[in-house]
Coordinates of C-alpha atoms in Angstrom, one line a residue:
X27 CA 167.1 93.3 106.3
X28 CA 164.3 94.5 108.6
X29 CA 161.0 96.3 108.0
X30 CA 161.1 97.9 111.5
X31 CA 162.3 101.5 111.7
X32 CA 163.1 103.7 114.6
X33 CA 163.3 102.7 118.3
X34 CA 161.1 99.7 118.9
X35 CA 161.2 100.2 122.7
X36 CA 159.8 103.7 122.3
X37 CA 157.1 102.4 120.0
X38 CA 156.2 99.8 122.6
X39 CA 156.2 102.3 125.5
X40 CA 153.9 104.6 123.6
X41 CA 151.2 101.9 123.7
X42 CA 151.2 101.9 127.5
X43 CA 148.9 104.1 129.4
X44 CA 150.6 107.2 131.1
X45 CA 154.1 105.9 130.2
X46 CA 155.2 108.6 127.9
X47 CA 154.5 112.4 127.4
X48 CA 154.7 112.4 123.7
X49 CA 153.8 110.3 120.7
X50 CA 156.3 107.8 119.4
X51 CA 156.1 108.6 115.7
X52 CA 157.5 111.9 114.4
X53 CA 155.1 114.7 113.6
X54 CA 154.3 115.3 109.9
X55 CA 153.3 118.5 108.3
X56 CA 151.8 117.5 104.9
X57 CA 150.0 119.8 102.5
X58 CA 146.4 120.3 103.3
X59 CA 145.3 118.5 100.2
X60 CA 147.2 115.4 101.3
X61 CA 146.1 115.7 104.9
X62 CA 142.4 115.7 103.9
X63 CA 142.9 112.3 102.3
X64 CA 143.8 110.9 105.7
X65 CA 140.6 112.1 107.3
X66 CA 137.5 109.9 107.3
X67 CA 135.5 112.4 105.1
X68 CA 134.9 109.9 102.2
X69 CA 134.1 106.9 104.3
X70 CA 130.8 105.1 103.3
X71 CA 128.0 106.7 105.3
X72 CA 124.6 105.2 105.9
X73 CA 121.3 106.9 106.0
X74 CA 120.1 104.4 108.7
X75 CA 122.7 105.0 111.4
X76 CA 119.9 104.8 114.1
X77 CA 117.1 102.7 112.5
X78 CA 119.0 100.3 110.2
X79 CA 118.0 96.6 110.9
X80 CA 120.0 94.8 108.1
X81 CA 123.7 94.9 108.9
X82 CA 126.3 94.6 106.1
X83 CA 130.0 95.4 105.9
X84 CA 131.9 97.7 103.6
X85 CA 135.0 96.4 101.8
X86 CA 137.3 97.8 104.5
X87 CA 135.2 96.3 107.3
X88 CA 133.1 99.2 108.5
X89 CA 129.6 98.2 109.7
X90 CA 126.9 99.6 107.3
X91 CA 123.3 99.4 108.5
X92 CA 120.5 99.3 106.0
X93 CA 116.8 99.9 106.9
X94 CA 114.1 97.6 105.5
X95 CA 110.6 99.2 105.3
X96 CA 111.6 102.4 107.1
X97 CA 110.1 105.9 106.6
X98 CA 113.3 107.2 105.0
X99 CA 112.3 105.8 101.6
X100 CA 109.2 106.7 99.7
X101 CA 108.3 103.2 98.7
X102 CA 108.9 99.6 100.0
X103 CA 109.9 98.0 96.7
X104 CA 113.2 96.2 96.4
X105 CA 114.8 94.5 93.4
X106 CA 117.5 91.8 93.8
X107 CA 119.5 90.5 90.8
X108 CA 122.2 87.9 90.4
X109 CA 122.7 84.7 88.3
X110 CA 122.9 81.2 89.8
X111 CA 125.7 80.6 92.4
X112 CA 126.3 84.3 93.1
X113 CA 124.5 84.4 96.5
X114 CA 121.2 86.0 95.5
X115 CA 119.0 83.4 97.2
X116 CA 121.1 83.6 100.4
X117 CA 120.8 87.4 100.4
X118 CA 117.0 87.2 99.8
X119 CA 116.6 84.8 102.7
X120 CA 118.8 87.0 104.9
X121 CA 116.6 90.0 104.2
X122 CA 113.6 87.8 105.2
X123 CA 115.3 86.8 108.4
X124 CA 116.0 90.5 109.2
X125 CA 112.3 91.2 109.0
X126 CA 111.6 88.2 111.3
X127 CA 114.3 89.3 113.9
X128 CA 112.9 92.9 113.8
X129 CA 109.4 91.8 114.8
X130 CA 108.4 92.1 118.4
X131 CA 106.0 89.5 119.8
X132 CA 104.7 87.8 116.6
X133 CA 106.3 86.7 113.3
X134 CA 105.8 89.2 110.5
X135 CA 103.5 88.4 107.6
X136 CA 105.6 87.1 104.8
X137 CA 104.6 85.5 101.5
X138 CA 107.2 84.0 99.2
X139 CA 106.9 82.6 95.6
X140 CA 109.9 80.7 94.4
X141 CA 111.2 78.1 92.0
X142 CA 114.0 75.8 93.1
X143 CA 113.4 75.3 96.9
X144 CA 115.7 78.1 98.1
X145 CA 113.0 79.5 100.4
X146 CA 112.3 76.1 101.9
X147 CA 115.6 76.4 103.8
X148 CA 114.4 79.5 105.5
X149 CA 111.1 77.8 106.3
X150 CA 112.9 74.9 108.0
X151 CA 115.1 77.3 110.0
X152 CA 112.1 79.2 111.3
X153 CA 110.1 76.1 112.1
X154 CA 113.0 74.6 114.0
X155 CA 113.1 77.8 116.1
X156 CA 109.5 77.7 117.1
X157 CA 107.9 75.6 119.9
X158 CA 105.7 72.8 118.7
X159 CA 102.4 74.7 119.4
X160 CA 103.6 77.5 117.0
X161 CA 105.0 75.6 114.1
X162 CA 101.9 76.1 112.1
X163 CA 102.8 79.8 111.9
X164 CA 105.4 79.0 109.2
X165 CA 104.4 76.8 106.2
X166 CA 106.4 75.7 103.2
X167 CA 104.4 74.3 100.3
X168 CA 105.9 72.6 97.2
X169 CA 103.1 72.6 94.7
X170 CA 102.2 69.4 92.8
X171 CA 99.8 69.3 89.9
X172 CA 97.6 66.6 91.5
X173 CA 94.1 66.5 93.1
X174 CA 95.8 65.8 96.5
X175 CA 97.3 69.3 96.3
X176 CA 94.2 71.0 95.0
X177 CA 93.4 74.6 96.0
X178 CA 90.0 75.7 94.7
X179 CA 90.1 79.0 92.8
X180 CA 86.7 79.9 94.2
X181 CA 87.4 79.7 97.9
X182 CA 86.4 82.9 99.7
X183 CA 86.6 84.4 103.2
X184 CA 85.3 82.2 105.9
X185 CA 81.6 83.1 106.6
X186 CA 81.0 84.7 103.2
X187 CA 78.9 83.4 100.4
X188 CA 80.1 85.8 97.7
X189 CA 83.7 87.0 97.0
X190 CA 84.7 90.5 97.9
X191 CA 86.3 92.8 95.3
X192 CA 90.0 91.6 95.4
X193 CA 88.9 88.0 95.4
X194 CA 86.6 88.5 92.5
X195 CA 89.2 90.4 90.4
X196 CA 91.7 87.7 91.0
X197 CA 89.2 84.9 89.9
X198 CA 88.5 86.9 86.8
X199 CA 92.2 87.3 86.1
X200 CA 92.8 83.6 86.6
X201 CA 90.0 82.5 84.3
X202 CA 91.0 85.1 81.7
X203 CA 94.6 83.8 81.8
X204 CA 93.3 80.3 81.1
X205 CA 91.6 81.7 77.9
X206 CA 94.6 83.4 76.5
X207 CA 95.7 82.3 73.0
X208 CA 99.4 81.4 73.4
X209 CA 100.1 82.5 69.9
X210 CA 99.0 86.1 70.6
X211 CA 99.4 86.5 74.3
X212 CA 95.9 87.8 74.7
X213 CA 92.4 86.4 75.2
X214 CA 90.2 86.7 72.1
X215 CA 87.6 89.5 72.2
X216 CA 89.2 90.6 75.5
X217 CA 86.3 92.9 76.6
X218 CA 83.7 90.3 75.8
X219 CA 85.7 87.5 77.4
X220 CA 86.0 89.4 80.7
X221 CA 82.3 90.3 80.7
X222 CA 81.2 86.7 80.1
X223 CA 83.5 85.4 82.8
X224 CA 82.3 88.0 85.2
X225 CA 78.8 87.1 84.5
X226 CA 79.2 83.3 84.9
X227 CA 81.1 83.8 88.2
X228 CA 78.2 85.8 89.6
X229 CA 75.8 83.1 88.4
X230 CA 77.8 80.3 90.0
X231 CA 78.0 82.0 93.4
X232 CA 74.3 83.0 93.3
X233 CA 73.3 79.4 92.5
X234 CA 75.4 77.9 95.3
X235 CA 74.3 80.5 97.9
X236 CA 70.6 81.0 97.0
X237 CA 69.1 79.1 94.2
X238 CA 70.5 75.6 94.5
X239 CA 73.0 75.4 97.4
X240 CA 75.0 72.2 97.7
X241 CA 73.4 69.7 100.2
X242 CA 75.4 68.3 103.1
X243 CA 76.0 64.6 103.1
X244 CA 77.5 62.3 105.7
X245 CA 80.8 60.7 104.6
X246 CA 81.9 63.5 102.2
X247 CA 84.2 65.1 104.8
X248 CA 84.9 62.8 107.8
X249 CA 86.3 65.6 109.9
X250 CA 83.0 67.5 109.6
X251 CA 81.1 64.4 110.5
X252 CA 83.2 63.9 113.6
X253 CA 82.8 67.5 114.7
X254 CA 79.0 67.3 114.3
X255 CA 78.9 64.1 116.4
X256 CA 81.3 65.4 119.1
X257 CA 79.5 68.7 119.5
X258 CA 76.1 67.1 119.7
X259 CA 74.8 69.2 116.8
X260 CA 73.7 66.1 114.9
X261 CA 71.2 65.4 117.7
X262 CA 69.9 68.9 117.9
X263 CA 67.9 68.7 114.7
X264 CA 65.7 65.9 113.3
X265 CA 66.8 63.6 110.5
X266 CA 64.5 65.4 108.1
X267 CA 66.3 68.7 108.7
X268 CA 69.7 67.1 108.0
X269 CA 68.4 65.5 104.8
X270 CA 67.8 69.0 103.4
X271 CA 70.6 70.9 105.1
X272 CA 73.2 72.7 103.1
X273 CA 77.0 73.0 103.5
X274 CA 76.6 76.7 104.3
X275 CA 74.2 75.9 107.1
X276 CA 76.5 73.2 108.5
X277 CA 79.4 75.7 108.3
X278 CA 77.6 78.2 110.4
X279 CA 76.6 75.6 113.0
X280 CA 80.2 74.4 113.4
X281 CA 81.7 77.8 113.6
X282 CA 79.2 78.8 116.3
X283 CA 80.1 75.7 118.2
X284 CA 83.8 76.6 118.1
X285 CA 84.9 74.2 115.4
X286 CA 86.6 76.7 113.2
X287 CA 88.7 74.3 111.1
X288 CA 85.8 72.0 110.4
X289 CA 83.7 75.1 109.5
X290 CA 86.3 76.0 106.9
X291 CA 86.2 72.4 105.5
X292 CA 82.5 72.7 105.2
X293 CA 82.7 75.9 103.3
X294 CA 85.2 74.3 100.9
X295 CA 82.3 72.0 99.8
X296 CA 79.8 74.9 99.5
X297 CA 81.5 77.2 97.0
X298 CA 81.6 76.7 93.2
X299 CA 84.5 75.0 91.5
X300 CA 86.2 75.3 88.1
X301 CA 84.1 72.6 86.4
X302 CA 80.9 74.6 87.2
X303 CA 82.0 77.3 84.7
X304 CA 81.2 75.1 81.7
X305 CA 77.6 74.6 83.0
X306 CA 77.0 78.3 83.3
X307 CA 78.6 79.1 79.9
X308 CA 75.7 77.0 78.5
X309 CA 73.1 78.8 80.6
X310 CA 70.3 80.3 78.4
X311 CA 70.9 83.8 79.7
X312 CA 74.5 83.7 78.6
X313 CA 73.7 82.1 75.3
X314 CA 71.0 84.7 74.5
X315 CA 73.4 87.6 75.2
X316 CA 76.6 86.2 73.7
X317 CA 75.7 83.1 71.7
X318 CA 76.3 84.7 68.3
X319 CA 79.6 86.5 69.2
X320 CA 82.4 85.0 67.1
X321 CA 86.0 84.7 68.2
X322 CA 88.3 87.4 66.7
X323 CA 89.9 86.1 63.5
X324 CA 87.8 83.0 63.4
X325 CA 84.3 81.7 62.7
X326 CA 84.3 79.8 66.0
X327 CA 81.8 81.0 68.5
X328 CA 83.3 82.8 71.5
X329 CA 81.3 80.8 74.0
X330 CA 82.4 77.5 72.4
X331 CA 86.1 78.7 72.7
X332 CA 85.6 79.6 76.3
X333 CA 83.9 76.3 77.0
X334 CA 86.8 74.5 75.5
X335 CA 89.3 76.5 77.5
X336 CA 87.5 75.8 80.8
X337 CA 87.4 72.1 79.9
X338 CA 91.1 72.0 79.0
X339 CA 91.9 73.9 82.2
X340 CA 90.1 71.3 84.3
X341 CA 92.2 68.6 82.7
X342 CA 95.6 70.4 82.7
X343 CA 95.4 72.1 86.1
X344 CA 94.3 69.3 88.5
X345 CA 95.6 71.4 91.4
X346 CA 93.0 74.1 90.6
X347 CA 90.1 72.0 89.5
X348 CA 88.3 70.5 92.5
X349 CA 87.7 71.0 96.2
X350 CA 90.6 72.3 98.4
X351 CA 92.6 69.5 99.9
X352 CA 95.2 71.4 101.9
X353 CA 94.2 73.9 104.6
X354 CA 96.3 76.8 105.6
X355 CA 95.9 77.7 109.3
X356 CA 94.5 81.1 110.2
X357 CA 97.5 81.4 112.5
X358 CA 100.0 81.1 109.6
X359 CA 102.1 84.2 109.1
X360 CA 105.0 83.0 106.9
X361 CA 104.1 81.1 103.7
X362 CA 106.7 80.0 101.1
X363 CA 105.3 78.4 97.9
X364 CA 107.7 76.6 95.5
X365 CA 106.7 76.3 91.9
X366 CA 109.5 74.0 90.8
X367 CA 107.2 71.0 90.0
X368 CA 104.4 72.9 88.3
X369 CA 106.2 75.3 85.9
X370 CA 105.5 75.2 82.2
X371 CA 108.0 74.5 79.4
X372 CA 110.1 77.6 78.9
X373 CA 110.6 76.9 75.2
X374 CA 107.0 77.3 74.1
X375 CA 104.3 80.0 74.4
X376 CA 101.9 77.6 76.0
X377 CA 104.6 76.8 78.6
X378 CA 105.2 80.5 79.4
X379 CA 101.5 80.9 79.8
X380 CA 101.3 78.0 82.3
X381 CA 104.2 79.5 84.3
X382 CA 102.4 82.8 84.5
X383 CA 99.2 81.1 85.7
X384 CA 101.2 79.4 88.5
X385 CA 102.9 82.7 89.6
X386 CA 99.4 84.3 89.6
X387 CA 97.9 81.5 91.6
X388 CA 100.8 81.2 94.1
X389 CA 100.9 85.0 94.8
X390 CA 97.2 84.9 95.8
X391 CA 97.5 81.8 98.0
X392 CA 100.5 83.2 99.8
X393 CA 99.7 86.8 100.2
X394 CA 96.2 87.5 98.9
X395 CA 95.0 88.5 102.4
X396 CA 97.5 91.3 102.7
X397 CA 95.1 93.9 101.1
X398 CA 92.1 93.0 103.3
X399 CA 92.4 96.0 105.6
X400 CA 91.6 98.2 102.7
X401 CA 88.3 96.3 102.1
X402 CA 87.4 96.1 105.8
X403 CA 83.8 97.4 105.4
X404 CA 83.1 95.2 102.4
X405 CA 84.4 92.1 104.2
X406 CA 82.3 92.7 107.3
X407 CA 79.2 93.2 105.2
X408 CA 79.9 90.0 103.3
X409 CA 79.9 87.8 106.5
X410 CA 77.4 87.4 109.3
X411 CA 78.1 89.2 112.6
X412 CA 79.0 85.7 114.1
X413 CA 82.3 85.9 112.1
X414 CA 83.1 89.6 112.9
X415 CA 85.4 89.0 115.9
X416 CA 87.6 86.5 114.0
X417 CA 87.9 88.8 111.0
X418 CA 88.4 92.0 113.0
X419 CA 91.3 90.4 114.9
X420 CA 93.1 89.4 111.7
X421 CA 92.3 92.8 110.0
X422 CA 93.9 94.5 113.0
X423 CA 97.0 92.4 112.7
X424 CA 97.3 93.0 109.0
X425 CA 96.7 96.7 109.2
X426 CA 99.3 97.4 111.9
X427 CA 102.2 95.4 110.5
X428 CA 104.4 95.6 107.4
X429 CA 103.7 92.7 105.1
X430 CA 106.4 91.3 102.8
X431 CA 105.7 89.7 99.5
X432 CA 108.7 88.1 97.6
X433 CA 108.8 86.9 94.0
X434 CA 112.0 85.0 93.2
X435 CA 113.2 83.7 89.8
X436 CA 111.1 86.1 87.9
X437 CA 113.1 85.6 84.7
X438 CA 111.0 82.4 84.3
X439 CA 108.0 84.7 83.9
X440 CA 109.7 87.3 81.6
X441 CA 107.8 86.0 78.5
X442 CA 104.4 85.9 80.2
X443 CA 102.3 88.8 79.0
X444 CA 100.4 89.6 82.2
X445 CA 102.8 89.0 85.1
X446 CA 104.9 92.1 84.9
X447 CA 102.0 94.4 84.3
X448 CA 100.4 92.9 87.4
X449 CA 103.6 93.5 89.4
X450 CA 103.7 97.1 88.1
X451 CA 100.2 97.6 89.4
X452 CA 101.0 96.1 92.7
X453 CA 104.1 98.2 92.9
X454 CA 102.2 101.4 92.5
X455 CA 99.3 100.5 94.9
X456 CA 100.6 98.3 97.6
X457 CA 102.7 100.9 99.5
X458 CA 99.5 102.3 100.9
X459 CA 98.6 98.8 102.1
X460 CA 101.9 98.5 104.0
X461 CA 103.2 95.8 101.7
X462 CA 106.9 95.5 101.1
X463 CA 107.5 93.9 97.7
X464 CA 110.8 92.2 96.8
X465 CA 111.3 91.2 93.2
X466 CA 114.2 89.0 92.2
X467 CA 115.6 87.8 88.9
X468 CA 119.0 87.1 87.2
X469 CA 119.5 90.4 85.4
X470 CA 118.4 94.0 85.7
X471 CA 117.2 93.8 82.1
X472 CA 114.6 91.2 83.1
X473 CA 112.6 94.0 84.7
X474 CA 110.6 96.6 82.8
X475 CA 111.7 100.2 83.2
X476 CA 108.5 101.1 85.2
X477 CA 109.6 98.8 88.1
X478 CA 113.2 99.9 88.0
X479 CA 112.3 103.5 88.0
X480 CA 110.1 103.1 91.1
X481 CA 112.1 100.6 93.1
X482 CA 113.8 102.2 96.1
X483 CA 116.3 99.5 96.8
X484 CA 118.5 97.6 94.3
X485 CA 120.7 94.7 95.4
X486 CA 123.0 93.5 92.6
X487 CA 125.3 90.4 93.0
X488 CA 127.0 91.2 89.7
X489 CA 126.7 93.8 86.9
X490 CA 126.0 92.8 83.3
X491 CA 127.9 95.1 80.9
X492 CA 124.7 95.7 78.9
X493 CA 123.0 97.1 82.1
X494 CA 125.7 99.8 82.6
X495 CA 123.9 102.5 80.6
X496 CA 120.6 101.8 82.5
X497 CA 122.4 101.9 85.9
X498 CA 124.3 105.1 85.2
X499 CA 121.6 107.1 83.3
X500 CA 118.4 106.0 85.0
X501 CA 119.3 104.8 88.5
X502 CA 122.2 107.3 88.8
X503 CA 124.9 104.9 89.9
X504 CA 128.4 106.5 89.5
X505 CA 130.4 104.9 86.8
X506 CA 133.5 104.6 89.0
X507 CA 131.4 102.6 91.5
X508 CA 130.4 100.2 88.7
X509 CA 133.9 99.8 87.5
X510 CA 135.3 99.1 91.0
X511 CA 132.5 96.5 91.7
X512 CA 133.2 94.7 88.4
X513 CA 136.9 94.5 89.3
X514 CA 136.1 92.7 92.5
X515 CA 134.6 89.6 90.8
X516 CA 131.4 87.9 91.9
X517 CA 130.5 85.1 94.3
X518 CA 131.8 84.3 97.8
X519 CA 135.2 85.8 98.8
X520 CA 137.9 83.2 99.1
X521 CA 138.8 84.3 102.6
X522 CA 135.2 83.7 103.8
X523 CA 134.6 87.4 104.4
X524 CA 131.2 87.3 102.6
X525 CA 129.7 87.9 99.2
X526 CA 130.2 91.4 97.7
X527 CA 127.1 93.1 96.2
X528 CA 126.2 96.6 94.9
X529 CA 123.5 98.2 97.0
X530 CA 121.6 101.2 95.5
X531 CA 119.2 103.0 97.8
X532 CA 116.9 105.9 97.0
X533 CA 116.3 108.2 100.0
X534 CA 113.5 110.7 100.5
X535 CA 114.5 114.1 99.1
X536 CA 116.0 112.8 95.9
X537 CA 119.3 111.4 97.2
X538 CA 120.7 108.1 95.9
X539 CA 123.3 106.0 97.8
X540 CA 125.4 103.5 95.9
X541 CA 127.6 101.3 98.1
X542 CA 129.7 98.2 97.5
X543 CA 128.9 96.0 100.5
X544 CA 129.5 92.5 101.7
X545 CA 126.9 90.0 102.9
X546 CA 128.8 88.2 105.6
X547 CA 127.0 85.3 107.4
X548 CA 127.9 82.6 109.9
X549 CA 128.1 79.0 108.9
X550 CA 124.9 78.0 110.6
X551 CA 122.9 80.5 108.7
X552 CA 124.7 79.8 105.4
X553 CA 123.9 76.1 105.7
X554 CA 120.3 76.9 106.5
X555 CA 119.8 79.3 103.6
X556 CA 122.1 78.1 100.8
X557 CA 120.5 76.7 97.7
X558 CA 123.3 75.1 95.6
X559 CA 122.2 71.6 94.4
X560 CA 125.0 69.6 96.0
X561 CA 124.8 71.4 99.3
X562 CA 121.0 71.2 99.4
X563 CA 121.2 67.4 98.7
X564 CA 123.7 66.9 101.6
X565 CA 121.6 69.1 103.9
X566 CA 118.4 67.2 103.0
X567 CA 120.0 63.8 103.8
X568 CA 121.1 65.1 107.2
X569 CA 117.8 66.8 107.9
X570 CA 116.0 63.5 107.3
X571 CA 118.5 61.6 109.5
X572 CA 119.1 63.8 112.5
X573 CA 116.7 66.8 112.3
X574 CA 117.3 70.4 111.3
X575 CA 119.1 71.8 114.3
X576 CA 121.6 69.0 114.6
X577 CA 122.2 68.8 110.9
X578 CA 123.1 72.4 110.7
X579 CA 125.4 72.1 113.6
X580 CA 127.2 69.1 112.0
X581 CA 127.6 70.9 108.7
X582 CA 128.7 74.2 110.3
X583 CA 131.4 72.4 112.3
X584 CA 132.7 70.4 109.3
X585 CA 132.4 73.1 106.7
X586 CA 132.6 76.6 108.3
X587 CA 132.7 78.2 104.9
X588 CA 129.1 77.2 104.4
X589 CA 129.6 74.8 101.4
X590 CA 130.9 71.3 100.7
X591 CA 130.9 71.7 97.0
X592 CA 134.7 71.4 96.5
X593 CA 135.0 68.3 98.6
X594 CA 132.0 66.6 96.9
X595 CA 133.5 67.5 93.5
X596 CA 136.9 66.1 94.5
X597 CA 135.4 62.8 95.8
X598 CA 133.2 62.5 92.7
X599 CA 136.3 62.9 90.5
X600 CA 138.3 60.4 92.5
X601 CA 135.5 57.9 92.4
X602 CA 135.0 58.4 88.7
X603 CA 131.3 58.7 89.1
X604 CA 129.1 61.0 87.0
X605 CA 126.3 60.8 89.6
X606 CA 127.1 62.6 92.8
X607 CA 124.3 61.0 94.8
X608 CA 126.5 58.1 96.1
X609 CA 129.3 60.5 97.1
X610 CA 126.9 62.8 99.0
X611 CA 125.2 59.9 100.8
X612 CA 128.6 58.5 101.8
X613 CA 129.7 62.0 103.1
X614 CA 126.5 62.3 105.1
X615 CA 127.0 59.0 106.8
X616 CA 130.6 60.0 107.6
X617 CA 129.5 63.2 109.2
X618 CA 126.9 61.5 111.3
X619 CA 129.4 58.8 112.4
X620 CA 132.0 61.5 113.3
X621 CA 129.3 63.3 115.4
X622 CA 129.1 60.2 117.6
X623 CA 126.6 60.1 120.4
X624 CA 126.2 63.9 120.5
X625 CA 123.1 64.0 118.2

């Protein structure tokens, strides 16, 4: 039996150039309806044939470009969904790498907020790709609730003595969140609470800037003392002047002398801090205006409640109550903040509230400066002319580039009353600021309708049956496309061809493209960006032993599929161990030994 028909020699000759006049196969004359099915009329077509920067593949292998932050879409909001192990984090990191590779001379501005260390792999990959003098352009921060990781809520732009509008609004939002009653999800006397907090914030900055500024003292910040000695500033003024000098004055002297970092450290000591709020809540002006206001539904005085909330916040949020201990370089352009170690308990209302405060805090630290170009005039008025060149340079960079802000694992904040309203507001306003927003969670239903209705790109690693009606009725995804995608299964393909996902893209003019695509990546990139616990543990051991670049090369050579989970599970089963740590460490040592001297 054979599956070859016809004359094989003629078929072979037909493949040779100029060897035959006619075609080898016999001509067919099918009906037009059947012939049209043979034509490439229904092949997946992309709207970004010329300006697509993210390359994916269709199921039959056709290249399908997708544009990130291009003019062909009205907004720059993307939603990514998928449960654990389906490739969501890898896709998120790939989209980030696309923005990096699309940049010209400088890294793009990117801010990521995550839980679970998945973005730290991208940070390591980028830092390993930069020369030593540029590594501070990429920073990965794993937050810890300790004074050593403190970041003062009241820090402001370098050179200023008062916050500008976006900084002030954020400080009020943070303090208001600290006063929310977990049982109701709202602060008591919401209008009065915001007015009181707004007032005490103004009083605190006025006191530190004008009425009773904090005095400089030797020994408080050794780096500042060293800069003063090195620059000769300490000898320029008599000892009596230094005895009464303020941190703001020291800041200006250091900045003028070219010590920018030390000037920033001096300003950290000059601004108010969270503990100051209790002092100003007891101020006679505040007491006379609000001293008799009672908390809603209680006989407790509102000021006493706010005082208690501020005291509790100082005790609970050690990373927010005090002077800033970690300095982010002005040259930093990519920041990824991991909240894994500071999240609240997801089984209680108080835990949900703590989680929301952490998301609110991390979003400001990572990407709070993205809106500064819209407040250019206010910022320049807030700082002396001495600081204008520095701020103008950064404003120009921020204004000319697309900024990316990523929020991952948002299902952790689903029960927080103020997070999604904040994201909705940002979604409506930040397009005009040139900010590309990427929101990621496990299911489509985790997002409110307002965000889904306005998002221009949707990447789904799987489809939950309860989301079908929303996808077909609201997002206009054809039902046949959903059914075909569900039949494919989820997760990485067994043949290593990539991870299938459903991409839905809204284009200007009202058109919607729904395509089943594959996220295919090489082993080096997979090992850099993967986030499964066992693979991450193996990667971390090798990173510590031989460095990032060599570790990824070792892993890519040994496991070209981008994962060692099956081997680790097999060895763990054979060893009869419940803990995989010993198995992973043994495997790491084997891989290093196999590498030999080529490290």
